[in-house]
Coordinates of C-alpha atoms and ligand atoms in Angstrom, one line a residue:
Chain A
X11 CA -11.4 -18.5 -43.5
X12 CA -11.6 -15.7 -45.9
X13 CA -10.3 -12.5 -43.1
X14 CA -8.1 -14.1 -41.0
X15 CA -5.5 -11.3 -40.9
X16 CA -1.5 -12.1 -40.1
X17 CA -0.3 -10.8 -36.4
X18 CA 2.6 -8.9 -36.0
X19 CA 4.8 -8.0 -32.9
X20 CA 7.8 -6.0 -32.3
X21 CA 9.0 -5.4 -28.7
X22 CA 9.8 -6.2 -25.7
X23 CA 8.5 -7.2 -22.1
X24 CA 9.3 -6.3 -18.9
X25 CA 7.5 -6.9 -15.5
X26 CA 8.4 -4.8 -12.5
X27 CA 11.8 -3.9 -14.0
X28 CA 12.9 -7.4 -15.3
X29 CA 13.2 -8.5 -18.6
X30 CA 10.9 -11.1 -19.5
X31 CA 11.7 -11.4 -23.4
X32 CA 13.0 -9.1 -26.3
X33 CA 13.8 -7.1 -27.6
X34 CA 12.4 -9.0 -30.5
X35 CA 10.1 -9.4 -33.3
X36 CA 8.1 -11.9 -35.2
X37 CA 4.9 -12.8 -37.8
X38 CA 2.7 -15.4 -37.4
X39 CA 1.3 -15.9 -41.3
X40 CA -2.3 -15.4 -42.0
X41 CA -4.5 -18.6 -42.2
X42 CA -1.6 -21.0 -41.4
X43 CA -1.2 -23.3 -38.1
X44 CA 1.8 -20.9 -36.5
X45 CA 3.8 -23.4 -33.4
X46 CA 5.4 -21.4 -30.6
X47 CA 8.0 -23.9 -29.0
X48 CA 9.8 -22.8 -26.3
X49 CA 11.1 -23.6 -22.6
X50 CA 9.0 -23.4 -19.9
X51 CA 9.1 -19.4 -18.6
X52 CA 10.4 -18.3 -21.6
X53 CA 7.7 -15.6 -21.9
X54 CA 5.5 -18.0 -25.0
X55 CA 2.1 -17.0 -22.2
X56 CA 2.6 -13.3 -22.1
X57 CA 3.5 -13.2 -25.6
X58 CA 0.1 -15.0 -26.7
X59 CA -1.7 -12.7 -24.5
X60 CA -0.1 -9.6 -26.0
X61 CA -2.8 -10.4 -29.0
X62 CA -5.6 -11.0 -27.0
X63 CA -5.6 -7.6 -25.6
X64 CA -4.4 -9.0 -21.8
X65 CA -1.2 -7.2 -21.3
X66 CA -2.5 -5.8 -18.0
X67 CA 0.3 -6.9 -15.9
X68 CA 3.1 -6.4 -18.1
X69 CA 5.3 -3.2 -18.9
X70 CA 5.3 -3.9 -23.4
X71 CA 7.1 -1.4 -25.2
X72 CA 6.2 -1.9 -29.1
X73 CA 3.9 -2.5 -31.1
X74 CA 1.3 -5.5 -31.7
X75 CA -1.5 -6.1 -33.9
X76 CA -2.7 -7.8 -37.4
X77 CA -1.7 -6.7 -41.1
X78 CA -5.1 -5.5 -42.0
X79 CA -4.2 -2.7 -39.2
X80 CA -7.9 -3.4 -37.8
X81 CA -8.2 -4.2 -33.8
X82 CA -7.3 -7.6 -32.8
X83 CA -10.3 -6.8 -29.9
X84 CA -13.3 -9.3 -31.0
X85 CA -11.5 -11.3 -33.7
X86 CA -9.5 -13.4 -31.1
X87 CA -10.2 -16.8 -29.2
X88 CA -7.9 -17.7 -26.6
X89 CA -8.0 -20.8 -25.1
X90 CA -5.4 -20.0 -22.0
X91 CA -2.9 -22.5 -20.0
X92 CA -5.6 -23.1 -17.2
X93 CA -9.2 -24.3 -18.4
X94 CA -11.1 -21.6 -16.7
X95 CA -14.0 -23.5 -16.2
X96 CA -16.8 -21.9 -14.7
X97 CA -18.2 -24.5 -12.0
X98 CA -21.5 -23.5 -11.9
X99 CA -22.2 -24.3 -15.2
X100 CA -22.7 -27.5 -16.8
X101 CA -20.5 -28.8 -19.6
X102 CA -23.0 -27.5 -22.6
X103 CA -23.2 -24.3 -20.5
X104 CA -19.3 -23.8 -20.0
X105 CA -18.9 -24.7 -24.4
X106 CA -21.1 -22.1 -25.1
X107 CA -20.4 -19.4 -22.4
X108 CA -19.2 -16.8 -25.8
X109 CA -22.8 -17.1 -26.7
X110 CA -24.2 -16.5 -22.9
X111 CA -21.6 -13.5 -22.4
X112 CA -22.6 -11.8 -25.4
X113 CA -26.1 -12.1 -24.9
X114 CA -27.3 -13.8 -27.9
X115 CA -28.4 -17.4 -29.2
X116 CA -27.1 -20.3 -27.4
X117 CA -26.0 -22.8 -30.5
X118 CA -27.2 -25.5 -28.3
X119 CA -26.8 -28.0 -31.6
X120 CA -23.3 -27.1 -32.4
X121 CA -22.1 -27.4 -28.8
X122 CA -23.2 -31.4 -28.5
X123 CA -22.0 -31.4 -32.4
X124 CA -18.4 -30.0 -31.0
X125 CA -18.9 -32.1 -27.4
X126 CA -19.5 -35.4 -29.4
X127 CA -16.1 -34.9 -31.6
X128 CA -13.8 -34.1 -28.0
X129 CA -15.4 -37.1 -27.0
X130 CA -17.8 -35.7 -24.4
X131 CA -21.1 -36.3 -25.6
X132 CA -21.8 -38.1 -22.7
X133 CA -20.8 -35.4 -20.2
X134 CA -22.5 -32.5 -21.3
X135 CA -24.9 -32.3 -17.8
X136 CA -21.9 -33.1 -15.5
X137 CA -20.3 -29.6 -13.6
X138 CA -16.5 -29.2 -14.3
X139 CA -15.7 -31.1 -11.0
X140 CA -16.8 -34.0 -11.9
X141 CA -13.8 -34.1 -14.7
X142 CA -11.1 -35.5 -14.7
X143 CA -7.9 -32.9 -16.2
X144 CA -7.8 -33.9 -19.5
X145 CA -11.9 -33.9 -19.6
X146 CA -11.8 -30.7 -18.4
X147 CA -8.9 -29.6 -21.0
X148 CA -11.3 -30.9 -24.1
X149 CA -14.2 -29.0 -22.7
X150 CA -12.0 -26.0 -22.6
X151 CA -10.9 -27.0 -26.1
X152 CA -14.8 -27.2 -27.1
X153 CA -15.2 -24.0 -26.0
X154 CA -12.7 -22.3 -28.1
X155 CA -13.5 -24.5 -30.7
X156 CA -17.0 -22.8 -30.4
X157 CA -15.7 -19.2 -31.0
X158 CA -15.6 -19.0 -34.8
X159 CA -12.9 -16.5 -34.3
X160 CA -10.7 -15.7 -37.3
X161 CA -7.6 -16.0 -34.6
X162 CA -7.5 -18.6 -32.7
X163 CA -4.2 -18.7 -29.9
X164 CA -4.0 -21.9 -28.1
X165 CA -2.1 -21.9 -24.8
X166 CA -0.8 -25.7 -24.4
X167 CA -4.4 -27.0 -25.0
X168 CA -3.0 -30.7 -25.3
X169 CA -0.9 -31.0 -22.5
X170 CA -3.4 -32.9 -20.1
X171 CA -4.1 -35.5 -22.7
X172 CA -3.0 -38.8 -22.6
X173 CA -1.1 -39.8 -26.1
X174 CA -4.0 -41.3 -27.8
X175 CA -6.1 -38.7 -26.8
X176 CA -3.5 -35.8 -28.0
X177 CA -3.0 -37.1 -31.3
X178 CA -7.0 -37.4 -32.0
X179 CA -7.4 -34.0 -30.9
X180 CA -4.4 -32.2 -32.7
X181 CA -6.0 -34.2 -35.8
X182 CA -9.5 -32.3 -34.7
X183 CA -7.9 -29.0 -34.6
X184 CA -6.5 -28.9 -37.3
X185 CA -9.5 -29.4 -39.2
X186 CA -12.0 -27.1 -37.5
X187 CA -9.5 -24.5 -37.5
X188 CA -8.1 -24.9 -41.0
X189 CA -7.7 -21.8 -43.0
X190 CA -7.6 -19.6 -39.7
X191 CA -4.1 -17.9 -38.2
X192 CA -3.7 -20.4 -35.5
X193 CA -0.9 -19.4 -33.1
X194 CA -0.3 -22.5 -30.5
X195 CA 2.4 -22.3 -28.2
X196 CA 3.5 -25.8 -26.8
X197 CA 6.8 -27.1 -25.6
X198 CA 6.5 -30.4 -26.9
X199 CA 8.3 -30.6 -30.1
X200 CA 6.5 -33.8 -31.2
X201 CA 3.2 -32.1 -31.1
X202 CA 5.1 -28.8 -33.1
X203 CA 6.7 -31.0 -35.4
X204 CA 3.0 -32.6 -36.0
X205 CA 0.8 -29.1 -36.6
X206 CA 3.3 -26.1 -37.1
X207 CA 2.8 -25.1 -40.9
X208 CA 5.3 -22.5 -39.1
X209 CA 7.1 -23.2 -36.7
X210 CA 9.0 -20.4 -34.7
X211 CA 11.9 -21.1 -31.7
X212 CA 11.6 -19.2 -28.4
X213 CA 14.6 -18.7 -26.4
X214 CA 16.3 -16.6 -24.1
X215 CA 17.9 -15.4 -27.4
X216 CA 14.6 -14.5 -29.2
X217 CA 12.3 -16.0 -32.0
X218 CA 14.0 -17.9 -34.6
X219 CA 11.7 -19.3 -37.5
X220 CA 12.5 -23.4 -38.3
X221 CA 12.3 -24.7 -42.2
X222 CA 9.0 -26.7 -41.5
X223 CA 8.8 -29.8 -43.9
X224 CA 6.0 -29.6 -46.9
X225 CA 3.4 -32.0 -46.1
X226 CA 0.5 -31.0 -45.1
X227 CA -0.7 -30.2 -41.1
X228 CA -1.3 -32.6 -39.4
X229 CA 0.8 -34.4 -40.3
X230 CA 1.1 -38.4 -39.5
X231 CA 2.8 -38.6 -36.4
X232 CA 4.9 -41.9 -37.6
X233 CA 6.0 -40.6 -41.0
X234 CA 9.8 -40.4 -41.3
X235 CA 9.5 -36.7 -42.4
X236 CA 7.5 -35.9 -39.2
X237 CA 10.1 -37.6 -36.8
X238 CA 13.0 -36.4 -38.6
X239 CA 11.6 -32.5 -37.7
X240 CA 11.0 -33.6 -34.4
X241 CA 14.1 -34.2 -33.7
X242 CA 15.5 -31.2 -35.9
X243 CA 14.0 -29.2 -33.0
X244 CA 14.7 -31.0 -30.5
X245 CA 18.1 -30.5 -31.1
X246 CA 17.7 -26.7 -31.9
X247 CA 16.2 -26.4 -28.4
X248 CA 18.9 -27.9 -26.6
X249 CA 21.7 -26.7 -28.5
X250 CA 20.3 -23.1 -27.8
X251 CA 19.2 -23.6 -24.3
Chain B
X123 CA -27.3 -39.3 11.4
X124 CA -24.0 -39.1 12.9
X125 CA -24.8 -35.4 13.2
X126 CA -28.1 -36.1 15.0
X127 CA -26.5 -38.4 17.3
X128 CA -23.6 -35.8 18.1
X129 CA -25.7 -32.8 18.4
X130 CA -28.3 -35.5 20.4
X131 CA -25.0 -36.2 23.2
X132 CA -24.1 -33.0 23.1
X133 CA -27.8 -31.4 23.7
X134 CA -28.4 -34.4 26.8
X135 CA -25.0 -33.6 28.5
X136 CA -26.4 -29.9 28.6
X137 CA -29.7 -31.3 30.2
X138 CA -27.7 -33.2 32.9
X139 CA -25.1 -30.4 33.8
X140 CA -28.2 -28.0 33.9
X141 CA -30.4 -30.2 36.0
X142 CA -27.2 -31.1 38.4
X143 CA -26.6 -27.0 38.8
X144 CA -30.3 -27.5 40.0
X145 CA -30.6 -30.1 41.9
X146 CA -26.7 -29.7 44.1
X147 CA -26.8 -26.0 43.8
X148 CA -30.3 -25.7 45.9
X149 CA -31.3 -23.0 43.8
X150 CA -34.9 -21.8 44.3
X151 CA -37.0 -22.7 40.8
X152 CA -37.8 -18.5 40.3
X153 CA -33.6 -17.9 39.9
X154 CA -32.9 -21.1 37.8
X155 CA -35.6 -23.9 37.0
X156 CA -34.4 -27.2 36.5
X157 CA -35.0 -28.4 32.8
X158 CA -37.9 -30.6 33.9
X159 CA -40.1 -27.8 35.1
X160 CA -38.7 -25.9 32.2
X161 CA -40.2 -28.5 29.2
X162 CA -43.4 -29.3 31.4
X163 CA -44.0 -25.3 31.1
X164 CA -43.4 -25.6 27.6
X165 CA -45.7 -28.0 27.3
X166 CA -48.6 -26.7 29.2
X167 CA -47.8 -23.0 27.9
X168 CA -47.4 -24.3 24.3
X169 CA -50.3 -22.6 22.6
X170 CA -49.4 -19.3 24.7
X171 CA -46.0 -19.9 23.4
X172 CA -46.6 -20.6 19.4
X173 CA -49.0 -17.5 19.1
X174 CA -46.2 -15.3 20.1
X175 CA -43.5 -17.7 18.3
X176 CA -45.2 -17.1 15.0
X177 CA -45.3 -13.0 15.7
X178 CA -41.8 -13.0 15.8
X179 CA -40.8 -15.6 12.9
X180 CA -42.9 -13.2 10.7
X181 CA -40.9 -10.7 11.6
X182 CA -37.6 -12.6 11.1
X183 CA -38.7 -13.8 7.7
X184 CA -39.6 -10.5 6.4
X185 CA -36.3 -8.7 8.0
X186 CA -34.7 -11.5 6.5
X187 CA -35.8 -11.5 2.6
X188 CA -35.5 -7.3 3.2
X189 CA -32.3 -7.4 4.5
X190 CA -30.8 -10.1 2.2
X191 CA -32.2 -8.3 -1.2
X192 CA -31.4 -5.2 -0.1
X193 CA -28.2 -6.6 0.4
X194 CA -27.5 -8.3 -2.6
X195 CA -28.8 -4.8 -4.6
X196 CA -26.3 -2.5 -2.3
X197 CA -23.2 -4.9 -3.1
X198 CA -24.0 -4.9 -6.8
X199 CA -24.4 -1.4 -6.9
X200 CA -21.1 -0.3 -4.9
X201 CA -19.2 -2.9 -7.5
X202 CA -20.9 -1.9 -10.6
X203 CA -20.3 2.1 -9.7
X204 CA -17.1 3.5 -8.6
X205 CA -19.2 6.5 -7.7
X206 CA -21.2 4.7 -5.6
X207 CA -18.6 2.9 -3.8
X208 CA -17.0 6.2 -3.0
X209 CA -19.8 7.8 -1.9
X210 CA -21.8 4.8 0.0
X211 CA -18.7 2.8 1.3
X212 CA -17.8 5.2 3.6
X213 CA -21.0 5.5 5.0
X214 CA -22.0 2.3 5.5
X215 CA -18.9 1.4 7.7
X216 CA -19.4 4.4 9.8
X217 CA -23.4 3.6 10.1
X218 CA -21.5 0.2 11.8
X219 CA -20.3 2.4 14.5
X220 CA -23.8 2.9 15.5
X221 CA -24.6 0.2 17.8
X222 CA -28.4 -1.0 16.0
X223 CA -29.4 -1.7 19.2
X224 CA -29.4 2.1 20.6
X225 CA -31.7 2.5 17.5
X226 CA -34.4 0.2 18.4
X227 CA -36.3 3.0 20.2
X228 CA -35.9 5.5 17.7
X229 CA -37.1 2.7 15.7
X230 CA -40.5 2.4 17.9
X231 CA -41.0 5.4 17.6
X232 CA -41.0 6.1 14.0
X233 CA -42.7 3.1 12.8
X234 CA -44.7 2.3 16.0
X235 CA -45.4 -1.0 18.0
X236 CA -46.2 -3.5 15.4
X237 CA -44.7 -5.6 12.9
X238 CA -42.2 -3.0 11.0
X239 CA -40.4 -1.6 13.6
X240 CA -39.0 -5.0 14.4
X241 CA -38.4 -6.0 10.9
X242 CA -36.6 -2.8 10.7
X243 CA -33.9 -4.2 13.6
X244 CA -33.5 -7.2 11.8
X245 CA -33.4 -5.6 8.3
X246 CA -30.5 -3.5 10.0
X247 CA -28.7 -6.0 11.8
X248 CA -28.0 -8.1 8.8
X249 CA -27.8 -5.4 6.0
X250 CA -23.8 -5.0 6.6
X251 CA -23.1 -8.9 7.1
X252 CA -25.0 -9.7 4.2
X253 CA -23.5 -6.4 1.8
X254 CA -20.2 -6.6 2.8
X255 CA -20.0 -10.5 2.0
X256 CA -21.0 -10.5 -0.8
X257 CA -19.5 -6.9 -2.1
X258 CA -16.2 -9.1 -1.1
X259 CA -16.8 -11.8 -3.2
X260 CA -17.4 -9.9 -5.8
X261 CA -14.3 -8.0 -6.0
X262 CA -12.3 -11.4 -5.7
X263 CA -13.2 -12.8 -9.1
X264 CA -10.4 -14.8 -10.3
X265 CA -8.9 -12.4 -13.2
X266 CA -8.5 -14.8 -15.3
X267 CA -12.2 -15.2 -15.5
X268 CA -12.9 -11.8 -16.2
X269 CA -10.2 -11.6 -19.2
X270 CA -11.6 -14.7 -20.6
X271 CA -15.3 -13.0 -21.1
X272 CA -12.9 -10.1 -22.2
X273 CA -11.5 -11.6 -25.2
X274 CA -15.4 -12.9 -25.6
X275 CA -16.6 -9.9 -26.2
X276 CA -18.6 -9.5 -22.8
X277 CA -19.5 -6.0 -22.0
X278 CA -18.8 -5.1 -18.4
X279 CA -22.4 -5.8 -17.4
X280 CA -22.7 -9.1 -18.8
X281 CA -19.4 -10.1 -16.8
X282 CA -20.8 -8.5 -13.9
X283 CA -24.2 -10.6 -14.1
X284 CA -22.6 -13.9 -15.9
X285 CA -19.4 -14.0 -14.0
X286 CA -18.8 -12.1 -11.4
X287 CA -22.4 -12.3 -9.5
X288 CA -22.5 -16.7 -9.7
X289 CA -18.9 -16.7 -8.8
X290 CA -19.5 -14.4 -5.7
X291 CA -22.5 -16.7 -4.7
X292 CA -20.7 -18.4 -1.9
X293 CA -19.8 -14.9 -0.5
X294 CA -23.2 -14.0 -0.7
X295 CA -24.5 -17.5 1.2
X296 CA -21.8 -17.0 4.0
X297 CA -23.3 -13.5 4.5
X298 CA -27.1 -15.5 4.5
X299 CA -25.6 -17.7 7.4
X300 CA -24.3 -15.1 9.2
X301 CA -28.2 -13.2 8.5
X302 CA -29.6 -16.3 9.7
X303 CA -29.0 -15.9 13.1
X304 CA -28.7 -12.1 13.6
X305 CA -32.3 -12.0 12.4
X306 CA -33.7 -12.9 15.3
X307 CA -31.7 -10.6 17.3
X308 CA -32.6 -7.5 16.1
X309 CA -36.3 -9.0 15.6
X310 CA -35.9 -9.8 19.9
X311 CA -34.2 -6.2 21.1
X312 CA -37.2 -4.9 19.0
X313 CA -39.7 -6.3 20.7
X314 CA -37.6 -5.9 24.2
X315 CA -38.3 -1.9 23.0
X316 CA -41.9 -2.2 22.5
X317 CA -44.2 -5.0 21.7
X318 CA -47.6 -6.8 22.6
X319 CA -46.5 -9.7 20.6
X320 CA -43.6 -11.8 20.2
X321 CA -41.3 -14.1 21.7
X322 CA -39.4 -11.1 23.1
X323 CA -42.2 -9.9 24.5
X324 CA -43.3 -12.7 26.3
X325 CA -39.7 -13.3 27.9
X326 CA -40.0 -10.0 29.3
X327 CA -43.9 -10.4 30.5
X328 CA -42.8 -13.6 32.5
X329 CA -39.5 -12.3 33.5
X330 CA -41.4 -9.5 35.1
X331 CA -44.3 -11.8 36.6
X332 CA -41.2 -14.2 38.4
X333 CA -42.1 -16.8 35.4
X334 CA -38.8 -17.8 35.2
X335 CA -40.1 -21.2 33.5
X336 CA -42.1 -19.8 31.1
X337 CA -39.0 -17.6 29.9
X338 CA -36.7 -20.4 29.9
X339 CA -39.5 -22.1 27.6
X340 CA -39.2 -19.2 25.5
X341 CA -36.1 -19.0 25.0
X342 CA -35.2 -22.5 24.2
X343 CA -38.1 -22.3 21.2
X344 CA -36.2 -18.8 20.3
X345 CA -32.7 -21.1 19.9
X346 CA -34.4 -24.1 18.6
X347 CA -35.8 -21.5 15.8
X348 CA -32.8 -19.8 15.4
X349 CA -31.1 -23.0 14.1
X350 CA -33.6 -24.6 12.3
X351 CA -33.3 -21.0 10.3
X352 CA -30.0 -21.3 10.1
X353 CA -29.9 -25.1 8.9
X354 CA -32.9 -24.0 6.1
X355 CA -30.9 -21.2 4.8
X356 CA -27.6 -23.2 4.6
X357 CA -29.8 -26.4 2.8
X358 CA -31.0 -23.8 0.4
X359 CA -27.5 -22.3 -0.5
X360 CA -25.8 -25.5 -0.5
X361 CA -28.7 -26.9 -2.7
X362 CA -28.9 -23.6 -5.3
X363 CA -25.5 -23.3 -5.4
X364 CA -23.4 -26.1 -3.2
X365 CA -21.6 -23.7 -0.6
Ligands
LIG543 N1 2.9 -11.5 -12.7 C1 4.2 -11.8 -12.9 N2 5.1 -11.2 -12.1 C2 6.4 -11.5 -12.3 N3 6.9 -12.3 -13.2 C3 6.1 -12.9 -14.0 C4 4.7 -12.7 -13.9 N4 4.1 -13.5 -14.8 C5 5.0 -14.1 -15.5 N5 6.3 -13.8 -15.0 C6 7.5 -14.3 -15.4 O1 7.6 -14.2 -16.8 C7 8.2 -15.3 -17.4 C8 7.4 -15.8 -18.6 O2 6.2 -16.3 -18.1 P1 5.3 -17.1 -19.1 O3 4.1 -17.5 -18.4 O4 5.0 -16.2 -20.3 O5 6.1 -18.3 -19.5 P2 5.9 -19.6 -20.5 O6 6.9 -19.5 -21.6 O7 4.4 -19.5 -20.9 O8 6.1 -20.8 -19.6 P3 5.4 -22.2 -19.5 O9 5.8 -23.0 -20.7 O10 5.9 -22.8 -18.2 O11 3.9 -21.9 -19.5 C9 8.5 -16.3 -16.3 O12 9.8 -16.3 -16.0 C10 7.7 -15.8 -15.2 O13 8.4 -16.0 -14.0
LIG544 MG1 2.8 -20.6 -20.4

């Protein structure tokens, strides 16, 4: 996508008076799948919604933004750690809530398009309670997926799918979101190992960038390359940790 | 049906207990009538008894839709203004310090004997259940919500209307139950004040004639009203939007 500008941040966080991360600094490249791997309560959340303009709660002392030095503020889609379904809506109605909320046409057509490929087409009428987790996790997916944003930050948006289901989706992502800067934090090194064009360490320490190998994202999850990365950072994490 | 059978048990066991005060008490039928004479009025009095019964649901229907759109508008309003909340919120507690019922003959007086006056109490008895409800609701919206239509591109209206508002609607239906059977209350104390129609109205007439079956019969159709009322409304909310 012609646009999609590369993010920058320098800083660090604090909430209440404790350190959360940083000082640090990285860049996530423009128009490449970027993977955040990190621990769990490392800080890869509050980092992701530095650039989505949701720093409310935090004390952040630096700077964030993208390279064309334009406002992050409508050119993000974040699909966060929860689903945040709405459960008075419908499936369709939940995939195309951006339309809904910004008051113009509901791309009815595109929504059962993008429903039929998370393998929901059948589910479109049922409200969110009537989902089972990783259901509701691809309609939550869908609905990102429907934001044609030029930044697209994915909050662990596999982690309720089952393995078949994971792999099929990371494989969807990547193609609907090619050519976008994609910044997906996970803590599942297979699944960074499989999508991260970039691939970028968070520890206690701060953000270290890995050598990523050259074939192209997403890469097949049984390829000797593929595993062989995998288990580069897997032993990066717990040699650091 | 297990409901109906329970609230059936439950209703009978009332009957019995009410007839045995009767009946071993030796109480003379113009201080308690025993629930025979009671239903035997009702039926022979039952035309008496619907013309008046219809007087007063009109009034509770219209106090009702008043009260409950009026209070829906004054919740949105105190949320969507900062201005307003500080200058209304206020206000609207203290007017709660005003017992509604010492206003009922100021009430009369204003807007006469008829129907408004009495739609007025009940319009006023359920304005605060109903605003403060759902104004509650609506400043609990899950944040997360909110930042999601954020990084949308929402404007603060649109989250207010697409969001915030269905999300509160169980707020708002709690504060419709409550509505439900303060209505007919304020639409009784009203017509205790001053009337020549209603439910109310009769209870008093046959209090003050030593009718004390036909005001028993009168009351029981003003509970049986009450919770049908209050069984419609909650239907409705459950049905619109289940809770
Ligand atoms: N509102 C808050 N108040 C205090 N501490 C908080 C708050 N929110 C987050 N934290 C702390 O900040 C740290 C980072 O949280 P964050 O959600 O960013 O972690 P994470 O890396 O996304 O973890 P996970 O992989 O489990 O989602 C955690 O240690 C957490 O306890
Ligand atoms: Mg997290």
């Amino acid at each position: 996508m012609s646009g999609a500008p590369a993010l920058r941040l320098t800083g660090r966080v604090t909430i209440g008076g404790t350190a959360i991360f940083g000082p640090l600094s990285l860049e996530v490249p423009a128009g490449r799948w970027t993977c955040l791997l990190g621990p769990s309560g490392v800080g890869k959340s509050t980092l992701l919604r530095l650039f989505a303009s949701l720093g409310d709660g935090v004390d952040f002392e630096g700077t964030v933004g993208a390279s064309d030095n334009m406002p992050l503020a409508g050119r993000v889609a974040l699909m966060a750690q929860s689903d945040l379904l709405m459960p008075w809506l419908d499936v369709t109605a939940n995939v195309t809530l951006g339309a809904r909320l910004r008051g113009t046409q509901q791309p009815r057509e595109r929504a059962l398009d993008i429903l039929a490929r998370v393998g929901l087409a059948d589910h479109g009428t049922k409200r969110p309670d009537a989902l089972s987790g990783g259901q509701r996790q691809r309609v939550a997916l869908a609905r990102t997926l429907m934001e044609d944003r030029p930044v697209i930050l994915l909050d662990e948006p596999f982690s309720a799918l089952d393995a078949q289901t994971r792999a099929r989706m990371q494989e969807l992502s990547a193609e609907l979101l090619a050519g976008r800067t994609v910044l997906h934090v996970t803590h599942d090194a297979a699944e960074a190992a499989r999508l991260g064009e970039t691939v970028l360490l968070m520890t206690r320490e701060g953000i270290t960038p890995v050598a990523s190998p050259p074939a192209r994202v997403p890469r097949p999850y049984d390829s000797v390359e593929t595993l062989a990365f995998q288990g580069r950072l897997l032993r990066q994490l717990m040699e650091t940790v | 049906m297990k409901k109906v059978l329970h609230f059936a048990s439950v209703a009978l066991l009332g009957l019995l207990a009410w007839q045995a005060v009767v009946t071993f008490g030796d109480l003379p039928r113009f201080i308690l009538p025993g629930p025979m004479l009671v239903f035997s009025t009702l039926w022979t009095s039952r035309m008496l008894i619907a013309e008046h019964a219809v007087v007063t649901i009109t009034e509770v229907l219209i106090g009702l839709g008043l009260g409950a759109t009026l209070g829906f508008a004054s919740a949105i309003l105190l949320v969507a203004s900062p201005l307003a909340r500080n200058l209304l919120r206020p206000m609207i507690v203290f007017s709660q310090a005003i017992p509604v019922f010492a206003l009922a003959p100021i009430l009369t007086l204003w807007l006469g004997y008829g129907l408004w006056s009495k739609v007025a109490m009940a319009l006023l008895i359920i304005y605060f259940p109903v605003t403060s409800a759902f104004f509650d609701a609506l400043m609990r919206t899950p944040v997360a919500w909110v930042e999601l239509a954020r990084v949308m591109n929402a404007t603060p209206a649109r989250i207010l209307w697409c969001i915030r508002v269905p999300a509160a609607m169980p707020g708002f239906s709690s504060g419709l139950r409550l509505a439900a059977v303060y209505a007919p209350i304020g639409a009784i104390i009203g017509e205790w004040v001053g009337a020549s129609r209603g439910l109310g109205y009769l209870m008093l007439l046959a209090n003050g004639r030593a009718k004390i079956d036909l005001m028993f019969a009168a009351l029981i159709v003003l509970a049986v009203l009450t919770l049908v009322l209050h069984a419609a409304v909650d239907a409705v909310c459950r049905r619109i939007w289940g809770g």
